[in-house]
Coordinates of C-alpha atoms in Angstrom, one line a residue:
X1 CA 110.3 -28.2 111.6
X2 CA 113.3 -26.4 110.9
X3 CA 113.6 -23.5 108.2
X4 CA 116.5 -21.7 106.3
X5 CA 116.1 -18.3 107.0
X6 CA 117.4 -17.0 104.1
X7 CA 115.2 -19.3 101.8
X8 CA 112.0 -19.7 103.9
X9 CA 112.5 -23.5 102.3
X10 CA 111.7 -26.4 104.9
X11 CA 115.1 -28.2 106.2
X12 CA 114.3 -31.0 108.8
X13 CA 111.1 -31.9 110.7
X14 CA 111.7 -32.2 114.6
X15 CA 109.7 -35.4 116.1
X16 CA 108.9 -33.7 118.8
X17 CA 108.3 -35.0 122.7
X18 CA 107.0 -38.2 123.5
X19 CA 103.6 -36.2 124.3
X20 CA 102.7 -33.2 124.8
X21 CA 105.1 -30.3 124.4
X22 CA 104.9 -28.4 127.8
X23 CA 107.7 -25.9 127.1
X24 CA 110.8 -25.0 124.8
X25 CA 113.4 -22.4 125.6
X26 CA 116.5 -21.7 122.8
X27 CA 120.1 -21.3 123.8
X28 CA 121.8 -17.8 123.7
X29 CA 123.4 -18.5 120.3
X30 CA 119.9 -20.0 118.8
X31 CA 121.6 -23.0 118.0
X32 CA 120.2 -25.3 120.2
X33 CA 116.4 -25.4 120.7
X34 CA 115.2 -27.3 124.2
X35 CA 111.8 -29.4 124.8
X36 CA 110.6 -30.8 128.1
X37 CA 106.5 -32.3 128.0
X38 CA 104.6 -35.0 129.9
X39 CA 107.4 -37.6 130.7
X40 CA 110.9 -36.5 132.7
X41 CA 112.9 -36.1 129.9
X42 CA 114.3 -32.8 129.0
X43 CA 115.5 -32.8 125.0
X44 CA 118.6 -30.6 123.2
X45 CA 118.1 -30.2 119.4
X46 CA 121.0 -29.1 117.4
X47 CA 119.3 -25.9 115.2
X48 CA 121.9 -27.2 112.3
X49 CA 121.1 -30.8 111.6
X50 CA 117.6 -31.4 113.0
X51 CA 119.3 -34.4 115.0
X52 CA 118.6 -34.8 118.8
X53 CA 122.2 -33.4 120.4
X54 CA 121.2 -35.1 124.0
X55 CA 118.6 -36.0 125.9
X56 CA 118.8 -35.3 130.0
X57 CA 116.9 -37.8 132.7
X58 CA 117.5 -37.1 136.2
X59 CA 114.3 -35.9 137.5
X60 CA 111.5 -38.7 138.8
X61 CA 108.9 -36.5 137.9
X62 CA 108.1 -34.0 134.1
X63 CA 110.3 -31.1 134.2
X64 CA 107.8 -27.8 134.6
X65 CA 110.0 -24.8 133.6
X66 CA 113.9 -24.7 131.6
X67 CA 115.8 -22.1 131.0
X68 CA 119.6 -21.9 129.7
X69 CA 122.2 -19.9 131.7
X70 CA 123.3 -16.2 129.4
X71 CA 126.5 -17.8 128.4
X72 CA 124.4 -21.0 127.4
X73 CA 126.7 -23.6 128.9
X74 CA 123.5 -24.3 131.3
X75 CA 120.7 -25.7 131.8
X76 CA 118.3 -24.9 134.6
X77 CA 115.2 -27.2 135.0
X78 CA 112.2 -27.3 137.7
X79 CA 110.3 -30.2 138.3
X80 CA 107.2 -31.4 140.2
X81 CA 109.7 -33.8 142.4
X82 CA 110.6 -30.9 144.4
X83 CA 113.7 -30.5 142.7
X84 CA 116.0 -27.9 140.7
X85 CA 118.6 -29.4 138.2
X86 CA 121.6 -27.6 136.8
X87 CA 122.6 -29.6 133.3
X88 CA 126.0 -29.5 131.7
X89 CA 125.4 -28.6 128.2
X90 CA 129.0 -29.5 126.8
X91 CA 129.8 -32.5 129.1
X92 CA 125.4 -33.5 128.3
X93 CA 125.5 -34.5 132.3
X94 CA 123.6 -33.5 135.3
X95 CA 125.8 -30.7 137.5
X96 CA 124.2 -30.0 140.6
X97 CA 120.6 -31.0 142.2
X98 CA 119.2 -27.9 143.8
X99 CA 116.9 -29.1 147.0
X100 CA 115.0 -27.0 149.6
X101 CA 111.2 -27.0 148.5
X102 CA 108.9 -28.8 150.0
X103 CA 106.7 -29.4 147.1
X104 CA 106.5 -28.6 142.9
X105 CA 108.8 -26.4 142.1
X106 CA 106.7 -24.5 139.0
X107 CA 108.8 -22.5 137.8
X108 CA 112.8 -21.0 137.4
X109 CA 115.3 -18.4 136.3
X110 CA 118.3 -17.0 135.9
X111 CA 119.6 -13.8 136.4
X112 CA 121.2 -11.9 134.0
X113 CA 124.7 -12.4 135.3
X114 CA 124.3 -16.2 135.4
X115 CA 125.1 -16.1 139.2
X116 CA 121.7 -16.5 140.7
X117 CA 118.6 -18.8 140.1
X118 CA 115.5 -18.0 141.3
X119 CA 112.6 -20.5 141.7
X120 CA 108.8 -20.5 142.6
X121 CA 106.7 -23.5 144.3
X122 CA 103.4 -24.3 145.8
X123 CA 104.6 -24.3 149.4
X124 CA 104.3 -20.7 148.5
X125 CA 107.6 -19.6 148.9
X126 CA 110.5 -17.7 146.2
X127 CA 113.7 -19.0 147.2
X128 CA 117.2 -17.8 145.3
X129 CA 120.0 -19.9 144.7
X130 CA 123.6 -19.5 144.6
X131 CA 124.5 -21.2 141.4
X132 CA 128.0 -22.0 141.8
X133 CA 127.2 -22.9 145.4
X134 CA 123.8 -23.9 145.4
X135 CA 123.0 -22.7 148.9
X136 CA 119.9 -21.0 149.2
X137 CA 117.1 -18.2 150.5
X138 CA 113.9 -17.2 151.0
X139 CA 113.0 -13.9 149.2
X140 CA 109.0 -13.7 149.5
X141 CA 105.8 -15.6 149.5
X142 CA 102.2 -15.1 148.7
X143 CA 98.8 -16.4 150.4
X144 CA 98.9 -19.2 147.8
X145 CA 100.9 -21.4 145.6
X146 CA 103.5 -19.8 143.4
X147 CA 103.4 -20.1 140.0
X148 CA 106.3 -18.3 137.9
X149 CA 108.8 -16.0 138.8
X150 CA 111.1 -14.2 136.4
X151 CA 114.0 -11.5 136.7
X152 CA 114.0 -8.4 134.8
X153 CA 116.7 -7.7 132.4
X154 CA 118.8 -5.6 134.7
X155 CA 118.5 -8.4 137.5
X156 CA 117.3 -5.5 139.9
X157 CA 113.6 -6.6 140.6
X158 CA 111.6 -9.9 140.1
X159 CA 108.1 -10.6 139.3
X160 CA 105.9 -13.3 140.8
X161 CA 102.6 -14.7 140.4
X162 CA 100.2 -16.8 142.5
X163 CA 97.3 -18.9 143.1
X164 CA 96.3 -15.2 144.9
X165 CA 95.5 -13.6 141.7
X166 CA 98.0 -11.2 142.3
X167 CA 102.0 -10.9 140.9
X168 CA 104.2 -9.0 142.8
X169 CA 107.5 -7.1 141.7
X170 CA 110.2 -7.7 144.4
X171 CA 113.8 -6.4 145.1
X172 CA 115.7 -9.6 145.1
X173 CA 118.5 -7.7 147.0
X174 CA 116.9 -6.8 150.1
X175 CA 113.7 -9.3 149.3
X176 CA 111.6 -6.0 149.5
X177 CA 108.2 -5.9 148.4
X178 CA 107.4 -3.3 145.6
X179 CA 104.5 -3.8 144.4
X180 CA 101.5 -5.7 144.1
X181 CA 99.5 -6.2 140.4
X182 CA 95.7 -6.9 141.0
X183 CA 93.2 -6.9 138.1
X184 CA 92.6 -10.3 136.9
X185 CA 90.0 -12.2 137.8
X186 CA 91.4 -15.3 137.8
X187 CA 94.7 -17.0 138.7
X188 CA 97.7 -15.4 137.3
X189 CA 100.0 -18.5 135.8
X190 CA 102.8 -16.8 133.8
X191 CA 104.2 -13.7 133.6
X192 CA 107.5 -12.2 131.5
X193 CA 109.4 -8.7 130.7
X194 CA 110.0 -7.1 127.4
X195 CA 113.3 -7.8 126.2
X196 CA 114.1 -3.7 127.4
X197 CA 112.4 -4.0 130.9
X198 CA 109.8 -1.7 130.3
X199 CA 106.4 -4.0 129.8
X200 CA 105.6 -6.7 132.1
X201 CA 103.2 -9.8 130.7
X202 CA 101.1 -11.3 132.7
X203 CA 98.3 -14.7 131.6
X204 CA 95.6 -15.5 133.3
X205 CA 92.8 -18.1 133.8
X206 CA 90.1 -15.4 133.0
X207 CA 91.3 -15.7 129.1
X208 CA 93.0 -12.0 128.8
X209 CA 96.9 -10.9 128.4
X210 CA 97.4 -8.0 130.3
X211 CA 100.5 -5.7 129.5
X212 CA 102.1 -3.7 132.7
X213 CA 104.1 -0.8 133.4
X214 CA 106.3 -2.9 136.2
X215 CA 107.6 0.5 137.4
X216 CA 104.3 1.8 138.3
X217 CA 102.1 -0.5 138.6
X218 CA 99.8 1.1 135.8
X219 CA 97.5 -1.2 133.5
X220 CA 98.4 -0.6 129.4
X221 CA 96.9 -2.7 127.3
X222 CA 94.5 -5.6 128.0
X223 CA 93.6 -8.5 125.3
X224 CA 90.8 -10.7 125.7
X225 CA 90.0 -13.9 124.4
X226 CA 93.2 -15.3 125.1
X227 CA 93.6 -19.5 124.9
X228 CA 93.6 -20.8 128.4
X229 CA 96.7 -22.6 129.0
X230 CA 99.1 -23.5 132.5
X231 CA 102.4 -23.2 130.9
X232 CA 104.3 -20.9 128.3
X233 CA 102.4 -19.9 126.0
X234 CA 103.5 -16.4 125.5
X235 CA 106.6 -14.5 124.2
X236 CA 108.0 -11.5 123.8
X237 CA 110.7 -10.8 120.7
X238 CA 113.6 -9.8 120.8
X239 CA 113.4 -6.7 120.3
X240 CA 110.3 -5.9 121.7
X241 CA 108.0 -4.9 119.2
X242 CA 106.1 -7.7 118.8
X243 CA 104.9 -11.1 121.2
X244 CA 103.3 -14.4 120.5
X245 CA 100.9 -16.5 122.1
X246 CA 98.5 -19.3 121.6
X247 CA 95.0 -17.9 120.7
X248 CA 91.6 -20.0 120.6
X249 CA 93.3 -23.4 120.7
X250 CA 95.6 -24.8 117.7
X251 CA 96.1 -20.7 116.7
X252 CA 99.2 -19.0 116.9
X253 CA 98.9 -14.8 117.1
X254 CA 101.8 -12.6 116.7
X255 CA 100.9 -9.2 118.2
X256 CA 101.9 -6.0 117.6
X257 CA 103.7 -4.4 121.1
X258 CA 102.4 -0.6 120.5
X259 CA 99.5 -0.9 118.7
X260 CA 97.9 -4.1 120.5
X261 CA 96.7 -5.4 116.8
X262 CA 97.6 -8.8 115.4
X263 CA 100.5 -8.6 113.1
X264 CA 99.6 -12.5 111.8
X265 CA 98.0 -15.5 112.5
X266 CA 99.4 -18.6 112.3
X267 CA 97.5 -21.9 112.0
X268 CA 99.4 -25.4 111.8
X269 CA 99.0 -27.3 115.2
X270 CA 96.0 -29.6 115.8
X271 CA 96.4 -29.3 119.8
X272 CA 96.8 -26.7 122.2
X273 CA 99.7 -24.2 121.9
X274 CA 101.1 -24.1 125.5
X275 CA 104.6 -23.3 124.7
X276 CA 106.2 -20.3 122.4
X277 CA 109.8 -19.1 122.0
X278 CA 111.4 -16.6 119.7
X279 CA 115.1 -17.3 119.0
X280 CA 117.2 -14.8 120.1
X281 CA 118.0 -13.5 116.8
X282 CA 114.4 -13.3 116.1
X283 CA 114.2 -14.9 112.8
X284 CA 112.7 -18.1 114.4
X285 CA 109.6 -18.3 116.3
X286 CA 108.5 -22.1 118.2
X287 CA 105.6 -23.3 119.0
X288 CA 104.8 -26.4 121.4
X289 CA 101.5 -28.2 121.3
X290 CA 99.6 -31.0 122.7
X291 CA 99.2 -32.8 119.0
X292 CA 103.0 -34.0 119.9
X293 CA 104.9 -31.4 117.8
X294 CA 107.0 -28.9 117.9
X295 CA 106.5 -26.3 114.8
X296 CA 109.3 -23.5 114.0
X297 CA 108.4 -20.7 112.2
X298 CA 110.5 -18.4 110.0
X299 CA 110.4 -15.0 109.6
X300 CA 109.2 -13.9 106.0
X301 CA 109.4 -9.9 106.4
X302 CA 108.7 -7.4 109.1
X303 CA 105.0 -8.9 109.5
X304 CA 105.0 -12.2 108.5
X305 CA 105.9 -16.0 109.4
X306 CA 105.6 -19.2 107.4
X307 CA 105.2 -22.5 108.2
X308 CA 103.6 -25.5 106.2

């Protein structure tokens, strides 16, 4: 669903994927929200209309991560055929394929000056990529499969997780290793930075969101509870103060950053919440599901969101 911001008042409905809603990630400008799910497709909404702006097909496999370059004329997808695609927003055509993998590639990113990708796979490897070349490197591995991988906002470290039950913060420079994160009991699949680099995120199969100092190492908040889920179902905002994530199935929480208390809870899905995205402007807030939908949620005041 798409919502005026300044009204709160419904505008369009989005149809959603052809199934399940694996992940969503919005364009610098917010104006274009994209979906990947169960089939291959990757899908570009236009944030005005509602309408479908183009649709991408190139990978023989469901795309597993996609993130847009910082001066949005990208698109970066992962995919479980081994493969990394770079998408041409304005042309809507396939730029380069990225291969050197040997299996899934899980997750991507892109670094903050849009001239590296990084990507994470289960032959256990993190390899960067040269994006206007596309030639590539090995930066680190773990004793397992590799789940997720993203940059920090300064582009001077990277994070990883694994099968291991570890993450790891690297120097994607000199492919140093900084630090290793234990404290989960379970396998670590996704992990993020606060908008200002301070916080690291990490999710985990043993149902609890733990919140990191990635300089130190240091544990700082732990929540519990947390709805078990492969994919992206946590975000920071914008500006920090607050995150969302999926909560006991169909539920949507928006937390509090400091004070580790829910600011609001959102229920709408039927399915499992496995993908959430704030807009970088903040004032928009989607959620991906396994009922087929994609919901978007607008901000009401310094606490609150509303959907119907």
């Amino acid at each position: 669903m798409i919502w005026n911001t300044t009204t709160g008042s419904l505008l369009y409905t989005l149809p959603g994927d052809r199934g399940r809603v694996w992940g969503q990630a919005f364009s610098p400008d917010s104006k274009i929200l994209a979906t990947h799910g169960f089939t291959s497709e990757i899908r570009l909404w236009d944030m005005a209309t509602g309408q479908e702006y183009c649709n991408f097909k190139g990978h023989s496999q469901g795309a597993n991560m996609i993130v847009f370059s910082p001066d949005g004329n990208s698109l970066v997808s992962s995919s479980g055929d081994h493969t990394i695609m770079i998408w041409d927003i304005k042309a809507k055509q396939q730029l380069r394929v990225l291969r050197g993998h040997t299996q899934e590639v899980v997750s991507v990113d892109i670094s903050p000056d849009g001239k590296q990708i990084i990507s994470a796979s289960f032959d256990k490897t993190i390899r960067a990529w040269d994006m206007a070349t596309g030639t590539s490197r090995i930066i680190g591995q773990h004793a397992a499969y590799v789940l997720c991988v993203r940059y920090s906002p300064d582009g001077k470290t990277i994070a990883s997780t694994s099968g291991d039950r570890t993450f790891r913060i690297w120097n994607p420079q000199t492919n140093q290793q900084l630090h290793t994160l234990q404290g989960h009991s379970g396998t670590v699949h996704y992990i993020t930075f606060s908008p200002n680099g301070s916080q690291l995120a990490s999710t985990s199969r043993d149902k609890t969101i733990r919140i990191w100092d990635p300089r130190t190492g240091q544990l700082i908040h732990t929540f519990s509870d947390w709805t078990l889920t492969e994919k992206e179902g946590f975000a920071f905002s914008p500006n920090g103060r607050e995150f969302a994530c999926g909560h006991d199935g169909a539920v949507l929480k928006v937390w509090d950053t400091a004070t580790g208390l829910a600011r609001d809870i959102l229920h709408d899905h039927s399915g499992i919440i496995h993908a959430v995205a704030f807009s970088p402007n903040g004032q928009i807030l989607a959620s991906g599901s396994g009922d087929k939908t994609i919901r978007l949620w607008v901000k009401k005041n310094e606490i609150n969101w509303e959907c119907s």
